[in-house]
Amino acid sequence: DMTQLGHEAHMKWMKDNSALQNAATQFAEAKDIAAQRESFAPLSESIAAAIETFGHVSEKPVFQFFCPMAQNNHGARWLYDADEVLNPYFGEMMLHCGENLGSVMK
């Protein structure tokens, strides 16, 4: 509820929300799994940024993971509600590749 945000937080949300919407659109419009995996990194980064700023309401902790080989060896992170590494960038080919960076703020 944006009415609960102060001016600074509101402006941050507007910026983060725009990036999140763009990333979600690219992900949703991806034509195949390779395109989805490529568009997943900006979506994941946008969600992580929003959670880092505003927190989350899940009863479960949210864990942050990092794969150094994702995105052509630039690396990328993702969030998951369990502490097991299940790499969305490489799927079954490298399912357990990645590092659990711990839970993000609640």
mmCIF file of N, CA and C in Angstrom:
data_model
loop_
_atom_site.group_PDB
_atom_site.id
_atom_site.type_symbol
_atom_site.label_atom_id
_atom_site.label_comp_id
_atom_site.label_asym_id
_atom_site.label_seq_id
_atom_site.Cartn_x
_atom_site.Cartn_y
_atom_site.Cartn_z
ATOM 1 N N ASP A 1 0.855 -1.178 0.000
ATOM 2 C CA ASP A 1 0.000 0.000 0.000
ATOM 3 C C ASP A 1 0.901 1.243 0.000
ATOM 4 N N MET A 2 0.978 1.916 -1.130
ATOM 5 C CA MET A 2 1.871 3.064 -1.269
ATOM 6 C C MET A 2 1.493 4.232 -0.375
ATOM 7 N N THR A 3 0.261 4.276 0.105
ATOM 8 C CA THR A 3 -0.130 5.381 0.978
ATOM 9 C C THR A 3 0.597 5.316 2.315
ATOM 10 N N GLN A 4 1.166 4.169 2.649
ATOM 11 C CA GLN A 4 1.895 4.017 3.901
ATOM 12 C C GLN A 4 3.363 4.411 3.775
ATOM 13 N N LEU A 5 3.779 4.766 2.574
ATOM 14 C CA LEU A 5 5.173 5.123 2.350
ATOM 15 C C LEU A 5 5.383 6.620 2.451
ATOM 16 N N GLY A 6 6.510 7.004 3.022
ATOM 17 C CA GLY A 6 6.903 8.402 3.010
ATOM 18 C C GLY A 6 7.365 8.786 1.613
ATOM 19 N N HIS A 7 7.653 10.042 1.407
ATOM 20 C CA HIS A 7 8.025 10.535 0.078
ATOM 21 C C HIS A 7 9.234 9.799 -0.498
ATOM 22 N N GLU A 8 10.304 9.680 0.292
ATOM 23 C CA GLU A 8 11.521 9.029 -0.195
ATOM 24 C C GLU A 8 11.265 7.568 -0.565
ATOM 25 N N ALA A 9 10.564 6.855 0.310
ATOM 26 C CA ALA A 9 10.243 5.453 0.048
ATOM 27 C C ALA A 9 9.320 5.327 -1.151
ATOM 28 N N HIS A 10 8.382 6.240 -1.288
ATOM 29 C CA HIS A 10 7.470 6.228 -2.434
ATOM 30 C C HIS A 10 8.244 6.402 -3.745
ATOM 31 N N MET A 11 9.188 7.336 -3.764
ATOM 32 C CA MET A 11 9.977 7.572 -4.970
ATOM 33 C C MET A 11 10.841 6.349 -5.300
ATOM 34 N N LYS A 12 11.394 5.715 -4.276
ATOM 35 C CA LYS A 12 12.186 4.503 -4.477
ATOM 36 C C LYS A 12 11.310 3.402 -5.050
ATOM 37 N N TRP A 13 10.095 3.254 -4.499
ATOM 38 C CA TRP A 13 9.188 2.221 -5.005
ATOM 39 C C TRP A 13 8.819 2.482 -6.458
ATOM 40 N N MET A 14 8.560 3.707 -6.812
ATOM 41 C CA MET A 14 8.187 4.017 -8.196
ATOM 42 C C MET A 14 9.318 3.615 -9.153
ATOM 43 N N LYS A 15 10.557 3.878 -8.761
ATOM 44 C CA LYS A 15 11.700 3.496 -9.586
ATOM 45 C C LYS A 15 11.826 1.970 -9.643
ATOM 46 N N ASP A 16 11.786 1.326 -8.485
ATOM 47 C CA ASP A 16 11.910 -0.132 -8.433
ATOM 48 C C ASP A 16 10.747 -0.817 -9.149
ATOM 49 N N ASN A 17 9.553 -0.293 -8.981
ATOM 50 C CA ASN A 17 8.377 -0.895 -9.600
ATOM 51 C C ASN A 17 8.451 -0.828 -11.118
ATOM 52 N N SER A 18 8.967 0.252 -11.653
ATOM 53 C CA SER A 18 9.111 0.386 -13.098
ATOM 54 C C SER A 18 10.063 -0.687 -13.637
ATOM 55 N N ALA A 19 11.199 -0.866 -12.980
ATOM 56 C CA ALA A 19 12.164 -1.891 -13.395
ATOM 57 C C ALA A 19 11.552 -3.285 -13.255
ATOM 58 N N LEU A 20 10.816 -3.500 -12.181
ATOM 59 C CA LEU A 20 10.167 -4.786 -11.945
ATOM 60 C C LEU A 20 9.140 -5.092 -13.027
ATOM 61 N N GLN A 21 8.325 -4.114 -13.369
ATOM 62 C CA GLN A 21 7.314 -4.310 -14.411
ATOM 63 C C GLN A 21 7.960 -4.613 -15.763
ATOM 64 N N ASN A 22 9.019 -3.897 -16.108
ATOM 65 C CA ASN A 22 9.712 -4.143 -17.375
ATOM 66 C C ASN A 22 10.309 -5.547 -17.408
ATOM 67 N N ALA A 23 10.957 -5.936 -16.320
ATOM 68 C CA ALA A 23 11.564 -7.262 -16.252
ATOM 69 C C ALA A 23 10.501 -8.362 -16.315
ATOM 70 N N ALA A 24 9.393 -8.168 -15.622
ATOM 71 C CA ALA A 24 8.313 -9.161 -15.624
ATOM 72 C C ALA A 24 7.709 -9.300 -17.022
ATOM 73 N N THR A 25 7.575 -8.197 -17.727
ATOM 74 C CA THR A 25 7.042 -8.238 -19.091
ATOM 75 C C THR A 25 7.977 -9.012 -20.013
ATOM 76 N N GLN A 26 9.273 -8.740 -19.936
ATOM 77 C CA GLN A 26 10.242 -9.468 -20.762
ATOM 78 C C GLN A 26 10.202 -10.958 -20.458
ATOM 79 N N PHE A 27 10.124 -11.300 -19.185
ATOM 80 C CA PHE A 27 10.070 -12.710 -18.794
ATOM 81 C C PHE A 27 8.794 -13.360 -19.332
ATOM 82 N N ALA A 28 7.673 -12.706 -19.169
ATOM 83 C CA ALA A 28 6.390 -13.263 -19.600
ATOM 84 C C ALA A 28 6.304 -13.415 -21.119
ATOM 85 N N GLU A 29 6.979 -12.549 -21.839
ATOM 86 C CA GLU A 29 6.924 -12.588 -23.304
ATOM 87 C C GLU A 29 8.008 -13.464 -23.931
ATOM 88 N N ALA A 30 8.865 -14.055 -23.115
ATOM 89 C CA ALA A 30 9.926 -14.917 -23.637
ATOM 90 C C ALA A 30 9.309 -16.087 -24.394
ATOM 91 N N LYS A 31 9.893 -16.408 -25.522
ATOM 92 C CA LYS A 31 9.329 -17.428 -26.419
ATOM 93 C C LYS A 31 9.774 -18.848 -26.086
ATOM 94 N N ASP A 32 10.878 -18.998 -25.357
ATOM 95 C CA ASP A 32 11.366 -20.334 -25.024
ATOM 96 C C ASP A 32 12.126 -20.290 -23.695
ATOM 97 N N ILE A 33 12.563 -21.451 -23.235
ATOM 98 C CA ILE A 33 13.214 -21.534 -21.929
ATOM 99 C C ILE A 33 14.536 -20.760 -21.914
ATOM 100 N N ALA A 34 15.259 -20.739 -23.018
ATOM 101 C CA ALA A 34 16.522 -19.994 -23.067
ATOM 102 C C ALA A 34 16.263 -18.492 -22.877
ATOM 103 N N ALA A 35 15.239 -17.982 -23.533
ATOM 104 C CA ALA A 35 14.887 -16.568 -23.394
ATOM 105 C C ALA A 35 14.371 -16.277 -21.982
ATOM 106 N N GLN A 36 13.633 -17.213 -21.405
ATOM 107 C CA GLN A 36 13.168 -17.024 -20.033
ATOM 108 C C GLN A 36 14.337 -16.979 -19.063
ATOM 109 N N ARG A 37 15.285 -17.867 -19.251
ATOM 110 C CA ARG A 37 16.449 -17.877 -18.357
ATOM 111 C C ARG A 37 17.245 -16.592 -18.484
ATOM 112 N N GLU A 38 17.367 -16.076 -19.689
ATOM 113 C CA GLU A 38 18.094 -14.818 -19.891
ATOM 114 C C GLU A 38 17.360 -13.645 -19.248
ATOM 115 N N SER A 39 16.055 -13.627 -19.363
ATOM 116 C CA SER A 39 15.282 -12.518 -18.801
ATOM 117 C C SER A 39 15.024 -12.682 -17.300
ATOM 118 N N PHE A 40 15.362 -13.834 -16.754
ATOM 119 C CA PHE A 40 15.133 -14.078 -15.332
ATOM 120 C C PHE A 40 16.053 -13.237 -14.451
ATOM 121 N N ALA A 41 17.279 -12.991 -14.890
ATOM 122 C CA ALA A 41 18.236 -12.235 -14.069
ATOM 123 C C ALA A 41 17.730 -10.829 -13.738
ATOM 124 N N PRO A 42 17.296 -10.028 -14.718
ATOM 125 C CA PRO A 42 16.796 -8.702 -14.350
ATOM 126 C C PRO A 42 15.527 -8.765 -13.495
ATOM 127 N N LEU A 43 14.689 -9.758 -13.728
ATOM 128 C CA LEU A 43 13.488 -9.924 -12.910
ATOM 129 C C LEU A 43 13.888 -10.249 -11.469
ATOM 130 N N SER A 44 14.799 -11.185 -11.314
ATOM 131 C CA SER A 44 15.254 -11.571 -9.995
ATOM 132 C C SER A 44 15.925 -10.402 -9.268
ATOM 133 N N GLU A 45 16.746 -9.642 -9.976
ATOM 134 C CA GLU A 45 17.404 -8.479 -9.377
ATOM 135 C C GLU A 45 16.385 -7.440 -8.915
ATOM 136 N N SER A 46 15.352 -7.231 -9.710
ATOM 137 C CA SER A 46 14.315 -6.264 -9.350
ATOM 138 C C SER A 46 13.548 -6.695 -8.111
ATOM 139 N N ILE A 47 13.224 -7.971 -8.043
ATOM 140 C CA ILE A 47 12.511 -8.487 -6.877
ATOM 141 C C ILE A 47 13.408 -8.404 -5.640
ATOM 142 N N ALA A 48 14.667 -8.783 -5.791
ATOM 143 C CA ALA A 48 15.604 -8.733 -4.664
ATOM 144 C C ALA A 48 15.771 -7.303 -4.164
ATOM 145 N N ALA A 49 15.877 -6.349 -5.067
ATOM 146 C CA ALA A 49 16.019 -4.943 -4.670
ATOM 147 C C ALA A 49 14.798 -4.470 -3.883
ATOM 148 N N ALA A 50 13.619 -4.850 -4.336
ATOM 149 C CA ALA A 50 12.390 -4.449 -3.635
ATOM 150 C C ALA A 50 12.339 -5.072 -2.238
ATOM 151 N N ILE A 51 12.711 -6.338 -2.128
ATOM 152 C CA ILE A 51 12.687 -7.001 -0.826
ATOM 153 C C ILE A 51 13.734 -6.410 0.106
ATOM 154 N N GLU A 52 14.911 -6.097 -0.432
ATOM 155 C CA GLU A 52 15.957 -5.499 0.394
ATOM 156 C C GLU A 52 15.512 -4.142 0.945
ATOM 157 N N THR A 53 14.760 -3.410 0.167
ATOM 158 C CA THR A 53 14.295 -2.089 0.597
ATOM 159 C C THR A 53 13.069 -2.169 1.493
ATOM 160 N N PHE A 54 12.093 -2.972 1.093
ATOM 161 C CA PHE A 54 10.791 -2.954 1.756
ATOM 162 C C PHE A 54 10.478 -4.191 2.588
ATOM 163 N N GLY A 55 11.290 -5.235 2.481
ATOM 164 C CA GLY A 55 11.023 -6.467 3.201
ATOM 165 C C GLY A 55 10.012 -7.335 2.459
ATOM 166 N N HIS A 56 9.586 -8.402 3.117
ATOM 167 C CA HIS A 56 8.575 -9.290 2.533
ATOM 168 C C HIS A 56 7.641 -9.760 3.633
ATOM 169 N N VAL A 57 6.509 -10.297 3.249
ATOM 170 C CA VAL A 57 5.493 -10.686 4.229
ATOM 171 C C VAL A 57 5.359 -12.197 4.376
ATOM 172 N N SER A 58 6.214 -12.949 3.710
ATOM 173 C CA SER A 58 6.149 -14.403 3.798
ATOM 174 C C SER A 58 6.443 -14.870 5.218
ATOM 175 N N GLU A 59 5.778 -15.920 5.629
ATOM 176 C CA GLU A 59 6.059 -16.527 6.929
ATOM 177 C C GLU A 59 7.402 -17.251 6.890
ATOM 178 N N LYS A 60 7.787 -17.716 5.715
ATOM 179 C CA LYS A 60 9.038 -18.443 5.540
ATOM 180 C C LYS A 60 10.162 -17.459 5.223
ATOM 181 N N PRO A 61 11.386 -17.817 5.573
ATOM 182 C CA PRO A 61 12.500 -16.962 5.150
ATOM 183 C C PRO A 61 12.676 -17.043 3.646
ATOM 184 N N VAL A 62 13.262 -16.026 3.085
ATOM 185 C CA VAL A 62 13.572 -16.007 1.662
ATOM 186 C C VAL A 62 15.086 -16.038 1.544
ATOM 187 N N PHE A 63 15.597 -17.037 0.823
ATOM 188 C CA PHE A 63 17.031 -17.208 0.679
ATOM 189 C C PHE A 63 17.509 -16.626 -0.642
ATOM 190 N N GLN A 64 18.712 -16.113 -0.607
ATOM 191 C CA GLN A 64 19.337 -15.515 -1.780
ATOM 192 C C GLN A 64 20.470 -16.439 -2.242
ATOM 193 N N PHE A 65 20.511 -16.702 -3.537
ATOM 194 C CA PHE A 65 21.520 -17.574 -4.122
ATOM 195 C C PHE A 65 22.259 -16.827 -5.223
ATOM 196 N N PHE A 66 23.448 -17.337 -5.546
ATOM 197 C CA PHE A 66 24.256 -16.724 -6.595
ATOM 198 C C PHE A 66 24.927 -17.816 -7.413
ATOM 199 N N CYS A 67 24.854 -17.664 -8.728
ATOM 200 C CA CYS A 67 25.545 -18.551 -9.658
ATOM 201 C C CYS A 67 26.545 -17.704 -10.439
ATOM 202 N N PRO A 68 27.844 -17.970 -10.288
ATOM 203 C CA PRO A 68 28.847 -17.153 -10.967
ATOM 204 C C PRO A 68 28.899 -17.368 -12.481
ATOM 205 N N MET A 69 28.333 -18.468 -12.966
ATOM 206 C CA MET A 69 28.383 -18.749 -14.403
ATOM 207 C C MET A 69 27.165 -18.241 -15.167
ATOM 208 N N ALA A 70 26.139 -17.833 -14.461
ATOM 209 C CA ALA A 70 24.924 -17.337 -15.122
ATOM 210 C C ALA A 70 25.227 -16.057 -15.892
ATOM 211 N N GLN A 71 24.401 -15.789 -16.877
ATOM 212 C CA GLN A 71 24.527 -14.565 -17.666
ATOM 213 C C GLN A 71 25.929 -14.432 -18.276
ATOM 214 N N ASN A 72 26.339 -15.493 -18.965
ATOM 215 C CA ASN A 72 27.646 -15.502 -19.650
ATOM 216 C C ASN A 72 28.800 -15.191 -18.711
ATOM 217 N N ASN A 73 28.809 -15.857 -17.576
ATOM 218 C CA ASN A 73 29.861 -15.728 -16.557
ATOM 219 C C ASN A 73 29.926 -14.362 -15.884
ATOM 220 N N HIS A 74 28.853 -13.572 -15.990
ATOM 221 C CA HIS A 74 28.775 -12.325 -15.218
ATOM 222 C C HIS A 74 28.212 -12.602 -13.825
ATOM 223 N N GLY A 75 27.518 -13.711 -13.718
ATOM 224 C CA GLY A 75 26.905 -14.083 -12.448
ATOM 225 C C GLY A 75 25.532 -13.461 -12.283
ATOM 226 N N ALA A 76 24.701 -14.153 -11.544
ATOM 227 C CA ALA A 76 23.357 -13.648 -11.277
ATOM 228 C C ALA A 76 22.829 -14.326 -10.025
ATOM 229 N N ARG A 77 21.937 -13.644 -9.372
ATOM 230 C CA ARG A 77 21.340 -14.196 -8.156
ATOM 231 C C ARG A 77 19.870 -14.504 -8.389
ATOM 232 N N TRP A 78 19.324 -15.229 -7.445
ATOM 233 C CA TRP A 78 17.900 -15.509 -7.437
ATOM 234 C C TRP A 78 17.459 -15.730 -6.007
ATOM 235 N N LEU A 79 16.167 -15.660 -5.784
ATOM 236 C CA LEU A 79 15.577 -15.849 -4.464
ATOM 237 C C LEU A 79 14.738 -17.121 -4.476
ATOM 238 N N TYR A 80 14.672 -17.759 -3.316
ATOM 239 C CA TYR A 80 13.921 -19.005 -3.204
ATOM 240 C C TYR A 80 13.494 -19.160 -1.755
ATOM 241 N N ASP A 81 12.383 -19.818 -1.517
ATOM 242 C CA ASP A 81 11.878 -19.941 -0.150
ATOM 243 C C ASP A 81 12.362 -21.200 0.572
ATOM 244 N N ALA A 82 13.401 -21.825 0.063
ATOM 245 C CA ALA A 82 14.052 -22.958 0.726
ATOM 246 C C ALA A 82 15.556 -22.751 0.613
ATOM 247 N N ASP A 83 16.309 -23.413 1.459
ATOM 248 C CA ASP A 83 17.749 -23.164 1.453
ATOM 249 C C ASP A 83 18.536 -24.102 0.536
ATOM 250 N N GLU A 84 17.855 -24.853 -0.300
ATOM 251 C CA GLU A 84 18.495 -25.769 -1.252
ATOM 252 C C GLU A 84 18.795 -25.049 -2.565
ATOM 253 N N VAL A 85 19.986 -25.266 -3.089
ATOM 254 C CA VAL A 85 20.364 -24.673 -4.372
ATOM 255 C C VAL A 85 19.650 -25.417 -5.495
ATOM 256 N N LEU A 86 18.772 -24.720 -6.189
ATOM 257 C CA LEU A 86 18.106 -25.231 -7.390
ATOM 258 C C LEU A 86 18.246 -24.140 -8.450
ATOM 259 N N ASN A 87 19.254 -24.263 -9.261
ATOM 260 C CA ASN A 87 19.674 -23.211 -10.176
ATOM 261 C C ASN A 87 18.694 -23.022 -11.340
ATOM 262 N N PRO A 88 18.014 -21.880 -11.414
ATOM 263 C CA PRO A 88 17.062 -21.639 -12.495
ATOM 264 C C PRO A 88 17.739 -21.254 -13.816
ATOM 265 N N TYR A 89 19.001 -20.903 -13.763
ATOM 266 C CA TYR A 89 19.695 -20.460 -14.975
ATOM 267 C C TYR A 89 20.162 -21.618 -15.841
ATOM 268 N N PHE A 90 20.434 -22.764 -15.237
ATOM 269 C CA PHE A 90 20.930 -23.906 -15.994
ATOM 270 C C PHE A 90 20.051 -25.141 -15.868
ATOM 271 N N GLY A 91 19.070 -25.106 -15.006
ATOM 272 C CA GLY A 91 18.157 -26.230 -14.856
ATOM 273 C C GLY A 91 18.883 -27.518 -14.519
ATOM 274 N N GLU A 92 18.407 -28.626 -15.059
ATOM 275 C CA GLU A 92 18.966 -29.939 -14.731
ATOM 276 C C GLU A 92 20.435 -30.072 -15.105
ATOM 277 N N MET A 93 20.882 -29.313 -16.094
ATOM 278 C CA MET A 93 22.274 -29.402 -16.532
ATOM 279 C C MET A 93 23.238 -29.096 -15.380
ATOM 280 N N MET A 94 22.888 -28.125 -14.542
ATOM 281 C CA MET A 94 23.728 -27.741 -13.405
ATOM 282 C C MET A 94 22.826 -27.335 -12.239
ATOM 283 N N LEU A 95 21.905 -28.184 -11.902
ATOM 284 C CA LEU A 95 20.846 -27.870 -10.946
ATOM 285 C C LEU A 95 21.358 -27.406 -9.586
ATOM 286 N N HIS A 96 22.445 -27.973 -9.124
ATOM 287 C CA HIS A 96 22.916 -27.640 -7.780
ATOM 288 C C HIS A 96 24.139 -26.724 -7.797
ATOM 289 N N CYS A 97 24.366 -26.067 -8.919
ATOM 290 C CA CYS A 97 25.469 -25.120 -9.032
ATOM 291 C C CYS A 97 25.024 -23.776 -8.478
ATOM 292 N N GLY A 98 25.760 -23.269 -7.555
ATOM 293 C CA GLY A 98 25.443 -21.973 -6.980
ATOM 294 C C GLY A 98 25.752 -21.947 -5.504
ATOM 295 N N GLU A 99 25.626 -20.792 -4.932
ATOM 296 C CA GLU A 99 25.960 -20.591 -3.533
ATOM 297 C C GLU A 99 24.771 -19.966 -2.811
ATOM 298 N N ASN A 100 24.454 -20.512 -1.654
ATOM 299 C CA ASN A 100 23.418 -19.927 -0.801
ATOM 300 C C ASN A 100 24.053 -18.792 -0.028
ATOM 301 N N LEU A 101 23.579 -17.568 -0.265
ATOM 302 C CA LEU A 101 24.123 -16.393 0.399
ATOM 303 C C LEU A 101 23.419 -16.085 1.720
ATOM 304 N N GLY A 102 22.431 -16.904 2.067
ATOM 305 C CA GLY A 102 21.701 -16.699 3.318
ATOM 306 C C GLY A 102 20.347 -16.058 3.076
ATOM 307 N N SER A 103 19.625 -15.865 4.162
ATOM 308 C CA SER A 103 18.285 -15.297 4.037
ATOM 309 C C SER A 103 18.365 -13.767 3.907
ATOM 310 N N VAL A 104 17.392 -13.228 3.227
ATOM 311 C CA VAL A 104 17.294 -11.770 3.090
ATOM 312 C C VAL A 104 16.422 -11.234 4.211
ATOM 313 N N MET A 105 16.464 -9.937 4.410
ATOM 314 C CA MET A 105 15.707 -9.331 5.510
ATOM 315 C C MET A 105 14.223 -9.657 5.406
ATOM 316 N N LYS A 106 13.625 -9.842 6.547
ATOM 317 C CA LYS A 106 12.186 -10.082 6.582
ATOM 318 C C LYS A 106 11.478 -8.770 6.735
#
